[in-house]
PDB file of C-alpha atoms in Angstrom:
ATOM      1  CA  UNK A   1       0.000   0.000   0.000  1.00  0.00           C
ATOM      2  CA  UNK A   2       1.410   3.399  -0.819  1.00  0.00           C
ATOM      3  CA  UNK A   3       2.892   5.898   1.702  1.00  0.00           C
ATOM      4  CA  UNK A   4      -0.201   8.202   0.340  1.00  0.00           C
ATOM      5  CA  UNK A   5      -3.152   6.349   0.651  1.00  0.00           C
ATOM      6  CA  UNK A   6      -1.505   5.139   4.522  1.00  0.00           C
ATOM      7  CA  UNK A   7      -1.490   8.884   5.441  1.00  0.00           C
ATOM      8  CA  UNK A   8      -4.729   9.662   3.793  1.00  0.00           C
ATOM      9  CA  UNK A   9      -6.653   6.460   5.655  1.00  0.00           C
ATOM     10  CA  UNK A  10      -4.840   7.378   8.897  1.00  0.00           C
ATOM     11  CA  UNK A  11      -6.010  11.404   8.839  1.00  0.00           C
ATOM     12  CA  UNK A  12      -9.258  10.067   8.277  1.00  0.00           C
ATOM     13  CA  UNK A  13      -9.298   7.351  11.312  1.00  0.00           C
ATOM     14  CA  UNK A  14      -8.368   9.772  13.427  1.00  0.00           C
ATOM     15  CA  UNK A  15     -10.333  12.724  12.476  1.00  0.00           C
ATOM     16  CA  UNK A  16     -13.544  10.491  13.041  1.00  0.00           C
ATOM     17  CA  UNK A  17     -12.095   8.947  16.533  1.00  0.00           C
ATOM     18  CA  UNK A  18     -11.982  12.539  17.239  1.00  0.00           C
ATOM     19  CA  UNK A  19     -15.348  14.043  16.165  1.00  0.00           C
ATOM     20  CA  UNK A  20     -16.987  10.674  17.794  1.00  0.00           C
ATOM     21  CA  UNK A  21     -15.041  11.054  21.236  1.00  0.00           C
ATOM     22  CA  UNK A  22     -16.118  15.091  21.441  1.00  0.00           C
ATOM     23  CA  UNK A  23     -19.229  14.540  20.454  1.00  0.00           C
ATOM     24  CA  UNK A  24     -19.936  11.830  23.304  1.00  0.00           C
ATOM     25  CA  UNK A  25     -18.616  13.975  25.738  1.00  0.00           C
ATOM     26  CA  UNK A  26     -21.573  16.256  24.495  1.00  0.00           C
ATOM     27  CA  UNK A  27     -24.007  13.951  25.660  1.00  0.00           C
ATOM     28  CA  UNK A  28     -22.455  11.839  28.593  1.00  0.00           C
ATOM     29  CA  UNK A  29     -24.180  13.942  31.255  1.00  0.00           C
ATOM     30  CA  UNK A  30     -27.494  13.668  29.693  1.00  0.00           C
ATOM     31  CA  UNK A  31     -29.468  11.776  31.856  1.00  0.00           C
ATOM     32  CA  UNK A  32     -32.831  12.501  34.130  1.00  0.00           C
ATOM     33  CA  UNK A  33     -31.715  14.402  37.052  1.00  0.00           C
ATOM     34  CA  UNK A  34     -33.169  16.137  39.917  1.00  0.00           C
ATOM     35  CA  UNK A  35     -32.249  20.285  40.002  1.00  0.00           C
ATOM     36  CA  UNK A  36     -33.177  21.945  42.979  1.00  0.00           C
ATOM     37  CA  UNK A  37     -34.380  25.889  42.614  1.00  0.00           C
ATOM     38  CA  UNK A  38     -32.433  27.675  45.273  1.00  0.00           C
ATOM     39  CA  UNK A  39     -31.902  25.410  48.342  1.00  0.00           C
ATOM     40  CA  UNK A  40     -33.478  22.078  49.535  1.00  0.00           C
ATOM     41  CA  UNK A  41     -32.629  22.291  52.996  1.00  0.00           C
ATOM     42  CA  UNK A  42     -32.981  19.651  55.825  1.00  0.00           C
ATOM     43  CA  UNK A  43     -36.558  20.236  57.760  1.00  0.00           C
ATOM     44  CA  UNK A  44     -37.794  21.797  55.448  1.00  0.00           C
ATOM     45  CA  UNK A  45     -39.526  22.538  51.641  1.00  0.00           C
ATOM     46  CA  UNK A  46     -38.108  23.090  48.248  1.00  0.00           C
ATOM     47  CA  UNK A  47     -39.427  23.132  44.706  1.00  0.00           C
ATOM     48  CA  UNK A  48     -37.032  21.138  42.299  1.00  0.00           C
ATOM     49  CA  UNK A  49     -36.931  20.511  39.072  1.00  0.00           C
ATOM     50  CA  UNK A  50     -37.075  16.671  37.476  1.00  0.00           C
ATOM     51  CA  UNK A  51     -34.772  17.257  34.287  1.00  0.00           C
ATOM     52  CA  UNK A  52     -35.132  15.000  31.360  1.00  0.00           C
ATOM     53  CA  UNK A  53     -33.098  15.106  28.517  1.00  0.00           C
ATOM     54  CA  UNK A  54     -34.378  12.845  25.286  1.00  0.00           C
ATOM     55  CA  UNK A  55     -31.378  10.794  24.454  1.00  0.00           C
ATOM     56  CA  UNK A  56     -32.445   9.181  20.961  1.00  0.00           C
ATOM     57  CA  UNK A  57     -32.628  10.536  17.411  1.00  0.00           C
ATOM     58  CA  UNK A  58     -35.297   8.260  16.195  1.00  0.00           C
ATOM     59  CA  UNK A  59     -37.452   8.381  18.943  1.00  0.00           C
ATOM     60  CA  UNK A  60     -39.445  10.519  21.841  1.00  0.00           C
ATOM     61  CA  UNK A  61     -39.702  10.836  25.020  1.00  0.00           C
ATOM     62  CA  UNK A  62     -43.732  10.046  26.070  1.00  0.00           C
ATOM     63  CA  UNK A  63     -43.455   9.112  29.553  1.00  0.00           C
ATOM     64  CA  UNK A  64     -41.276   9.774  32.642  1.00  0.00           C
ATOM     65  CA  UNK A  65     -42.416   8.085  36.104  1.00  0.00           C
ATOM     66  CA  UNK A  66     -40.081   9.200  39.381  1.00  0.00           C
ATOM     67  CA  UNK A  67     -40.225   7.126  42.813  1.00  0.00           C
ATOM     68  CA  UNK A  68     -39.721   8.479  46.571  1.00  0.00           C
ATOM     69  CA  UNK A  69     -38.364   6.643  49.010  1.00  0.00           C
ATOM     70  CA  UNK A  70     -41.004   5.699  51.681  1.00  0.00           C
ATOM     71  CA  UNK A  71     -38.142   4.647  54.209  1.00  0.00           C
ATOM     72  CA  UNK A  72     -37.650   9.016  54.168  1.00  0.00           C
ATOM     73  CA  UNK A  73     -41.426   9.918  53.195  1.00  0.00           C
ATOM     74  CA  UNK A  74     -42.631  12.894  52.038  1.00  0.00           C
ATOM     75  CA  UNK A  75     -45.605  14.416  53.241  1.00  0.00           C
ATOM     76  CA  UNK A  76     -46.456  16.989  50.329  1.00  0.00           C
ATOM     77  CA  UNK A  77     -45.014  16.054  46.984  1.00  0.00           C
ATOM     78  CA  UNK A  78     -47.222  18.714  44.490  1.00  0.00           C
ATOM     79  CA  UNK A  79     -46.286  18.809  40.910  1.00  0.00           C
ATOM     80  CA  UNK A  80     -46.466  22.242  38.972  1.00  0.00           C
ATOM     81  CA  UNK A  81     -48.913  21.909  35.751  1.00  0.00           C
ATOM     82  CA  UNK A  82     -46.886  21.514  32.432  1.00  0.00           C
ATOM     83  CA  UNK A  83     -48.599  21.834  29.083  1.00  0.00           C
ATOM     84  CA  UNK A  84     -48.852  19.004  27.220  1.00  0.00           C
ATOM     85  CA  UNK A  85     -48.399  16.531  30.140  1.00  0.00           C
ATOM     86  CA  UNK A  86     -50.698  15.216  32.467  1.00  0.00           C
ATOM     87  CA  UNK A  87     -49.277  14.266  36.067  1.00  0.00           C
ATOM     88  CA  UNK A  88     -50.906  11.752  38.346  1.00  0.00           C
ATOM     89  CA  UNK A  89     -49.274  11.405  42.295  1.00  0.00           C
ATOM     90  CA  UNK A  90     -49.384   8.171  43.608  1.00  0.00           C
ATOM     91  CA  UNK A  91     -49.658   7.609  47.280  1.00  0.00           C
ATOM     92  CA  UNK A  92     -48.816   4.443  49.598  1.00  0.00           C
ATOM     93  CA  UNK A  93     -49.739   3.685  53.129  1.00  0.00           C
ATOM     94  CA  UNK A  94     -46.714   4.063  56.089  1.00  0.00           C
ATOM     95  CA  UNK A  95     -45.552   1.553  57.983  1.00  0.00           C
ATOM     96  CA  UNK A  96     -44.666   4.098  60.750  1.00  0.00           C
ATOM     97  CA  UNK A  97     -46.908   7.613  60.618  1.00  0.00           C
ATOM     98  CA  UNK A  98     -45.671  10.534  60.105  1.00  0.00           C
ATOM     99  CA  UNK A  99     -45.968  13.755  62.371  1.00  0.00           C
ATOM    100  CA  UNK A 100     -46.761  17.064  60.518  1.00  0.00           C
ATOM    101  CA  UNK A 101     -47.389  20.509  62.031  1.00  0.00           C
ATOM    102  CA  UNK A 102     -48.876  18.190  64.990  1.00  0.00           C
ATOM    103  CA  UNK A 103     -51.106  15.574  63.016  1.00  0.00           C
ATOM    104  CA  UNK A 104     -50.496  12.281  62.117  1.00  0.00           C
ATOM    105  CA  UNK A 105     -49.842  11.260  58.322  1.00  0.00           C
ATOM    106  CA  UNK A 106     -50.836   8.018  57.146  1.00  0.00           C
ATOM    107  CA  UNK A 107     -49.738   7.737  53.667  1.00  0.00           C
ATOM    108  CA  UNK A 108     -47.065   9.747  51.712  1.00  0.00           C
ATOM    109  CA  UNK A 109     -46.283   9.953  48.046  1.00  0.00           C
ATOM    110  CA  UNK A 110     -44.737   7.589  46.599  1.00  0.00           C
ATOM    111  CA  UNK A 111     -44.545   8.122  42.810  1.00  0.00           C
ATOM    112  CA  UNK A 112     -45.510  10.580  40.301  1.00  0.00           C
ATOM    113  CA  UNK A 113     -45.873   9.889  36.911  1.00  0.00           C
ATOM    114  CA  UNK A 114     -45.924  12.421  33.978  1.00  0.00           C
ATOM    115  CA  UNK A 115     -47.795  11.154  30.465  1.00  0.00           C
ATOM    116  CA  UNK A 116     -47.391  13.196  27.041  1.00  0.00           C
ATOM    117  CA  UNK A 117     -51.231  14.882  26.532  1.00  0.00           C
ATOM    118  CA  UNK A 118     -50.171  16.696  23.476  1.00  0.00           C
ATOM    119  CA  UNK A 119     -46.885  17.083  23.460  1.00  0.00           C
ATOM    120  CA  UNK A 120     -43.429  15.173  23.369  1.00  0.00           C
ATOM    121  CA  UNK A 121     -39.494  15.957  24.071  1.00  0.00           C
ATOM    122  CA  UNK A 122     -38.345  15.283  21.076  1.00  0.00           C
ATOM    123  CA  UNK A 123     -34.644  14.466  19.449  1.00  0.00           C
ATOM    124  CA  UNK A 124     -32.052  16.963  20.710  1.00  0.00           C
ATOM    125  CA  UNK A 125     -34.591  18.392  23.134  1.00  0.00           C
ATOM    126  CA  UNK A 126     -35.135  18.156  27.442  1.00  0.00           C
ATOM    127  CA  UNK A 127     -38.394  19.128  29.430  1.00  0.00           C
ATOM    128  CA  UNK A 128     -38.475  19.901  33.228  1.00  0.00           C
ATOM    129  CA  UNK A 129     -40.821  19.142  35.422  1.00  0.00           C
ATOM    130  CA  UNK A 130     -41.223  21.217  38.386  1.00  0.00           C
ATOM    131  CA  UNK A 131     -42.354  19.346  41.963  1.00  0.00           C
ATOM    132  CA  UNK A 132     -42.683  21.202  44.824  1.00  0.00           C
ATOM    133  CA  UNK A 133     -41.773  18.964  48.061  1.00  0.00           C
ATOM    134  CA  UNK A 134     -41.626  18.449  52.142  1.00  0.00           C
ATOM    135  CA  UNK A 135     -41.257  18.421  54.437  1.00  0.00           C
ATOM    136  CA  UNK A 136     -37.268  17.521  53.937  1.00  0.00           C
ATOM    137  CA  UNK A 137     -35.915  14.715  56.317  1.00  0.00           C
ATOM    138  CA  UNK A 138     -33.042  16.149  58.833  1.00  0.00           C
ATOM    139  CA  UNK A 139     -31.432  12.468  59.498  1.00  0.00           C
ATOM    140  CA  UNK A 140     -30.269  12.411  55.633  1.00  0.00           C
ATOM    141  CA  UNK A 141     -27.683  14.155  53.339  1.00  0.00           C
ATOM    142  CA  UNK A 142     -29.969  13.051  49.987  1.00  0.00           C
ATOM    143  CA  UNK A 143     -32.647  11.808  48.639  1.00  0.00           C
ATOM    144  CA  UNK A 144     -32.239   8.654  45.866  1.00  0.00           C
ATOM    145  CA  UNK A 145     -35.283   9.545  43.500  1.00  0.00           C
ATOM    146  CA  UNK A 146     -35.677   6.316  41.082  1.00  0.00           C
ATOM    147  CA  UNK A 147     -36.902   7.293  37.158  1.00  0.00           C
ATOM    148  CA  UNK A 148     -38.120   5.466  34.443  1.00  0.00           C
ATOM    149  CA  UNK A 149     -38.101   7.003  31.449  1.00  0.00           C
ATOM    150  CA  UNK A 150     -40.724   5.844  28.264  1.00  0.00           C
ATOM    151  CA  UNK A 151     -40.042   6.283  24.488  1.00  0.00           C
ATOM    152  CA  UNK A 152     -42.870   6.355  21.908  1.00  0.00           C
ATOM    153  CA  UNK A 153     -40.637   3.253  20.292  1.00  0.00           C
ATOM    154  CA  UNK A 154     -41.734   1.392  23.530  1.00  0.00           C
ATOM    155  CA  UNK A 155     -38.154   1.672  24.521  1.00  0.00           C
ATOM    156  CA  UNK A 156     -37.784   2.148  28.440  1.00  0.00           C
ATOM    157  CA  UNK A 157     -34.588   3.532  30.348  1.00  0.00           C
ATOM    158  CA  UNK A 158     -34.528   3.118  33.819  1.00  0.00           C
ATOM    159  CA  UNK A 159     -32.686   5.464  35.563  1.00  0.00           C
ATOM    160  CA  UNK A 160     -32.517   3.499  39.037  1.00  0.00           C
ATOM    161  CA  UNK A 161     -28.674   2.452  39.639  1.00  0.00           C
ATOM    162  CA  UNK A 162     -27.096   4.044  42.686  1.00  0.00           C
ATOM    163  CA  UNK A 163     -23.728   5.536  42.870  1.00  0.00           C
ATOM    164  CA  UNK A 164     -21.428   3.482  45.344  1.00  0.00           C
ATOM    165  CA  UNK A 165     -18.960   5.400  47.561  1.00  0.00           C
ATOM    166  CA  UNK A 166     -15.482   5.172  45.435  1.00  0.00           C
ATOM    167  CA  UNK A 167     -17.018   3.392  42.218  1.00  0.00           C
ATOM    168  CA  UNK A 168     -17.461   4.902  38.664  1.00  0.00           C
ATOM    169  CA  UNK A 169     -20.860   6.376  38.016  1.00  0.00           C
ATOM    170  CA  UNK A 170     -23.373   4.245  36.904  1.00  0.00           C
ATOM    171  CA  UNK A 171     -24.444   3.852  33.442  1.00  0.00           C
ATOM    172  CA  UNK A 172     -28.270   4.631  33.773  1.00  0.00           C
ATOM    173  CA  UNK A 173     -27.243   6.591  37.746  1.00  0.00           C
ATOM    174  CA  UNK A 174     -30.802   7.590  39.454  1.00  0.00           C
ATOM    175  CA  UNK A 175     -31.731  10.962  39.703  1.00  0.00           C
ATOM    176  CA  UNK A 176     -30.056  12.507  43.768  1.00  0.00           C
ATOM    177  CA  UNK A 177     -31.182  15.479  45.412  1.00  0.00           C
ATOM    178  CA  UNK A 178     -28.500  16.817  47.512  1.00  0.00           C
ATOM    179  CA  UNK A 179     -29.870  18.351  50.788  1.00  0.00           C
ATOM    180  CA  UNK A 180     -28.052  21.163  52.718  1.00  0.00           C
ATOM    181  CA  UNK A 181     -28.099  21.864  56.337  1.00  0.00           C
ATOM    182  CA  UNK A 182     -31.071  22.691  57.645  1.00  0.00           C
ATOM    183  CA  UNK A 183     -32.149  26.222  57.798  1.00  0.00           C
ATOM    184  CA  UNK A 184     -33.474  28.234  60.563  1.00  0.00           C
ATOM    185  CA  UNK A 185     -37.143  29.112  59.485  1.00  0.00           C
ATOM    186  CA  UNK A 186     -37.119  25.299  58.440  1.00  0.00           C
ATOM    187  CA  UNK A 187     -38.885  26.360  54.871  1.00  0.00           C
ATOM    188  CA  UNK A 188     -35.674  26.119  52.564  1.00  0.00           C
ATOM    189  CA  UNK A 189     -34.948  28.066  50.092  1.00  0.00           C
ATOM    190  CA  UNK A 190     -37.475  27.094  47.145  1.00  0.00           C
ATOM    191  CA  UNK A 191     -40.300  26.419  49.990  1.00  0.00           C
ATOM    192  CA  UNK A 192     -43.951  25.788  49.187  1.00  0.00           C
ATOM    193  CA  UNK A 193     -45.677  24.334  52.381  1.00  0.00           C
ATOM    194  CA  UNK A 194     -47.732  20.995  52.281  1.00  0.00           C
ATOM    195  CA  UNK A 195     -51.132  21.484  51.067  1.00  0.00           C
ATOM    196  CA  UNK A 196     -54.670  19.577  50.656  1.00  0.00           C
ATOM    197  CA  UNK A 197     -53.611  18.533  47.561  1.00  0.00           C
ATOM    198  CA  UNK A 198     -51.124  16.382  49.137  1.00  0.00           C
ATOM    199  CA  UNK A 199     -52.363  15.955  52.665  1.00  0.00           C
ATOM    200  CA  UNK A 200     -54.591  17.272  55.022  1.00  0.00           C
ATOM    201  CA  UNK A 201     -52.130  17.986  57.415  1.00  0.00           C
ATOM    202  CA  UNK A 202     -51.946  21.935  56.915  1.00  0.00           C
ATOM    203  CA  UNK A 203     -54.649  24.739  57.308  1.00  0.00           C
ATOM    204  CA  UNK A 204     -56.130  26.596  55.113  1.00  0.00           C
ATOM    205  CA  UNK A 205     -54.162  29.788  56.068  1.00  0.00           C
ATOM    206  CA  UNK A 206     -50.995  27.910  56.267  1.00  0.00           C
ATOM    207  CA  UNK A 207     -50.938  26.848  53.032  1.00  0.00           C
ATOM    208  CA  UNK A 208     -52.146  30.059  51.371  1.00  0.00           C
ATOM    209  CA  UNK A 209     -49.267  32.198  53.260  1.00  0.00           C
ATOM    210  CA  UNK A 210     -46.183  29.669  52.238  1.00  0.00           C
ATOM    211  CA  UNK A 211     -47.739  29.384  48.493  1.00  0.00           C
ATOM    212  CA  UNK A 212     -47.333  33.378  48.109  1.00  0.00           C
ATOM    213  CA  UNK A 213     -43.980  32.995  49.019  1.00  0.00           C
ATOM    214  CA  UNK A 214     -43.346  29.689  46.749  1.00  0.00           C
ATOM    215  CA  UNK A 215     -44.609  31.943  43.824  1.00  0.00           C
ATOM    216  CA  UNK A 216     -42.497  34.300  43.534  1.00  0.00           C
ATOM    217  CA  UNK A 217     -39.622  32.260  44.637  1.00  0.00           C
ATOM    218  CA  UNK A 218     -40.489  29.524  42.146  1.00  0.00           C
ATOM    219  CA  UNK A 219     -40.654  32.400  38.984  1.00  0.00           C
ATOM    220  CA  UNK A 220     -36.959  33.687  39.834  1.00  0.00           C
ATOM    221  CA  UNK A 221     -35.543  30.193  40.151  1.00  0.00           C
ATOM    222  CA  UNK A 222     -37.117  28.552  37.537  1.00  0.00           C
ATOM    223  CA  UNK A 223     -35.987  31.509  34.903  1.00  0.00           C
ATOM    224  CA  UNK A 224     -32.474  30.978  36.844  1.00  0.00           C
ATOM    225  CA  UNK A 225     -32.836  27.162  35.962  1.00  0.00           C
ATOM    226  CA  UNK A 226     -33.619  27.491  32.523  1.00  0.00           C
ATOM    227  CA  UNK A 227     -30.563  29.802  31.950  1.00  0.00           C
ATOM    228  CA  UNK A 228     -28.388  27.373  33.482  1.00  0.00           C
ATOM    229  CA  UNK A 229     -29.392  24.689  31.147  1.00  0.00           C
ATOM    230  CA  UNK A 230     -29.469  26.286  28.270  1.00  0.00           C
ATOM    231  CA  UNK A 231     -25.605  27.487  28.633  1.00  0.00           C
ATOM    232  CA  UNK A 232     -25.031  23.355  29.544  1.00  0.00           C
ATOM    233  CA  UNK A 233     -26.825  22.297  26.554  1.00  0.00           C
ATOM    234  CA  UNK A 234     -25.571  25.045  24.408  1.00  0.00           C
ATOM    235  CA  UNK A 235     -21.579  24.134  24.973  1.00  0.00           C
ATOM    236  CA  UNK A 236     -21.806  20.297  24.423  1.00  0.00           C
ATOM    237  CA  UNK A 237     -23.332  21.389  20.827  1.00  0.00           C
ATOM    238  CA  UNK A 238     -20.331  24.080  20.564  1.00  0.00           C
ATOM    239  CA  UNK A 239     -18.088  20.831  21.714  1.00  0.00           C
ATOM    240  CA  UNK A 240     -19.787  18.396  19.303  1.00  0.00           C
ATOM    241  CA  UNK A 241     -19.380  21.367  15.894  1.00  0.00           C
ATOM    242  CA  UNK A 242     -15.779  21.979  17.294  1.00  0.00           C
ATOM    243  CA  UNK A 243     -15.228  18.194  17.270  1.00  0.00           C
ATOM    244  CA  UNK A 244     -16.432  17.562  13.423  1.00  0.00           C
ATOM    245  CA  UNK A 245     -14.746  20.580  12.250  1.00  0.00           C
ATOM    246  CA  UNK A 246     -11.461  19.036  13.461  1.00  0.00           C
ATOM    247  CA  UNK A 247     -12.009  15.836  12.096  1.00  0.00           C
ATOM    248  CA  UNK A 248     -12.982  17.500   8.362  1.00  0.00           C
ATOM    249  CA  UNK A 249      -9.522  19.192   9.145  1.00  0.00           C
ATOM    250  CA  UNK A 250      -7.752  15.782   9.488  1.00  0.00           C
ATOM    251  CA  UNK A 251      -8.960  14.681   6.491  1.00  0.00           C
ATOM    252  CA  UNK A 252      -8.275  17.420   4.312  1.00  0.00           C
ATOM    253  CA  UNK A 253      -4.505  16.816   5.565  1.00  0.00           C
ATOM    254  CA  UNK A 254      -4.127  13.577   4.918  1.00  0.00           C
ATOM    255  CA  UNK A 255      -5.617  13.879   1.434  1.00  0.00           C
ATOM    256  CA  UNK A 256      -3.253  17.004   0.509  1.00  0.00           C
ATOM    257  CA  UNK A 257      -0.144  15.010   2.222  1.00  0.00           C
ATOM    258  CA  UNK A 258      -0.944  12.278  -0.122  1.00  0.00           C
ATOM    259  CA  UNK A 259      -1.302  13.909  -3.461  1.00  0.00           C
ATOM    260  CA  UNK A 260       1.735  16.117  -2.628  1.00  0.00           C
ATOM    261  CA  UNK A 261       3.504  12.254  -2.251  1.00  0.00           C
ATOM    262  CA  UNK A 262       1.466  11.338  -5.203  1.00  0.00           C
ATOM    263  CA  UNK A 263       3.368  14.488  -7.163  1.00  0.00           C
TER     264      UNK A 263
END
């Protein structure tokens, strides 16, 4: 084989190993995880945001169901309306009650399930889904929220693996809410108090006062959110152009190397 066609095949192996290993890099963060707007302190609320990135080209993203753990229930899990989607909360009896602004809690969300009513996340796209939640344990540092995620192939991801001290991180890793030290009004820094729609373990004054407050807080944070996000998404697809434009490079090299052996 000639010295030009070796350089020419080489440039081109190794501008496509290059484009292919920038371009993954793009997209080896993007999976479903949990984004907390502002603070989700210990004790007490916080309004996060379930992030979930569509990771095929051929196919889109119809259904996304996310698990609590009941061993560190939740008393009010309330999910913000999203057009297009229709949520339903699920809610499963405790083994030990819970005690909430001094009532007793029988039962505590433990799923909520989002299905497409109109809409999709399509290739190259990601939707959040804002949940407002609490009360916050105080005897954890996080909170291991297990997704499945639904294609309109029928394909299902499940994002349920959990990260072990010291290991690599998982291929499909579940979604973790980091929780920081508790606070001293005990309302966090997204907060949205329980409400009837979740329990009946707040008053009807209670809930109207902290639901102001979530408002406004949720408006700034979710704006914040979204402009955090965007800048992510926005430099993987810088990274991924960067990559093929190198690649096109190599190959242009090799080809002129080997015509100017050819000559």
């Amino acid at each position: 084989m000639s010295v030009s066609r070796i350089s020419t095949r080489a440039a081109l192996a190794g501008g496509i190993a290059l484009s292919s290993v920038v371009l993954l890099s793009g997209t080896a963060f993007a999976h479903v995880s949990v984004q907390p707007q502002g603070e989700a302190a210990k004790g007490g609320y916080a309004t996060v945001n379930i992030k979930v990135p569509n990771e095929r080209d051929n196919a889109s993203t119809v259904k996304l169901e996310v698990s609590f753990p009941l061993d560190h229930p939740l008393a009010s899990v309330m999910p913000q309306p999203v057009p297009g989607w229709k949520a339903e909360v699920t809610k499963s009896k405790l083994d030990k009650p819970l005690e909430l602004h001094g009532r007793k809690i029988n039962e505590a969300v433990s799923k909520v399930t989002w299905t497409a009513d109109g809409s999709k996340i399509g290739p190259g796209q990601f939707q959040q889904f804002p949940l407002s939640l609490g009360q916050l344990p105080e005897d954890v540092d996080q909170l291991v929220l297990k997704a499945v995620q639904t294609y309109d192939n029928k394909e299902v991801v499940r994002w349920i693996e959990e990260q072990k001290e010291g290991a690599e991180e998982p291929q499909n890793p579940a979604p973790v809410l980091k929780l920081s030290a508790a606070s001293d009004d005990h309302h966090g820094g997204g907060g949205a108090a329980p409400s009837a729609t979740a329990s009946a373990s707040a008053s009807t004054g209670e809930k109207d006062g902290h639901d102001d407050k979530a408002g406004d807080h949720e408006e700034k944070a979710a704006a914040e959110s979204s402009a955090s996000s965007s800048s992510s998404d926005t430099t993987a697809r810088v990274l991924g152009v960067v990559g093929i434009l190198i690649g096109v490079a190599g190959v242009a090299f090799g080809v002129f190397a080997g015509r100017r052996r050819s000559a």
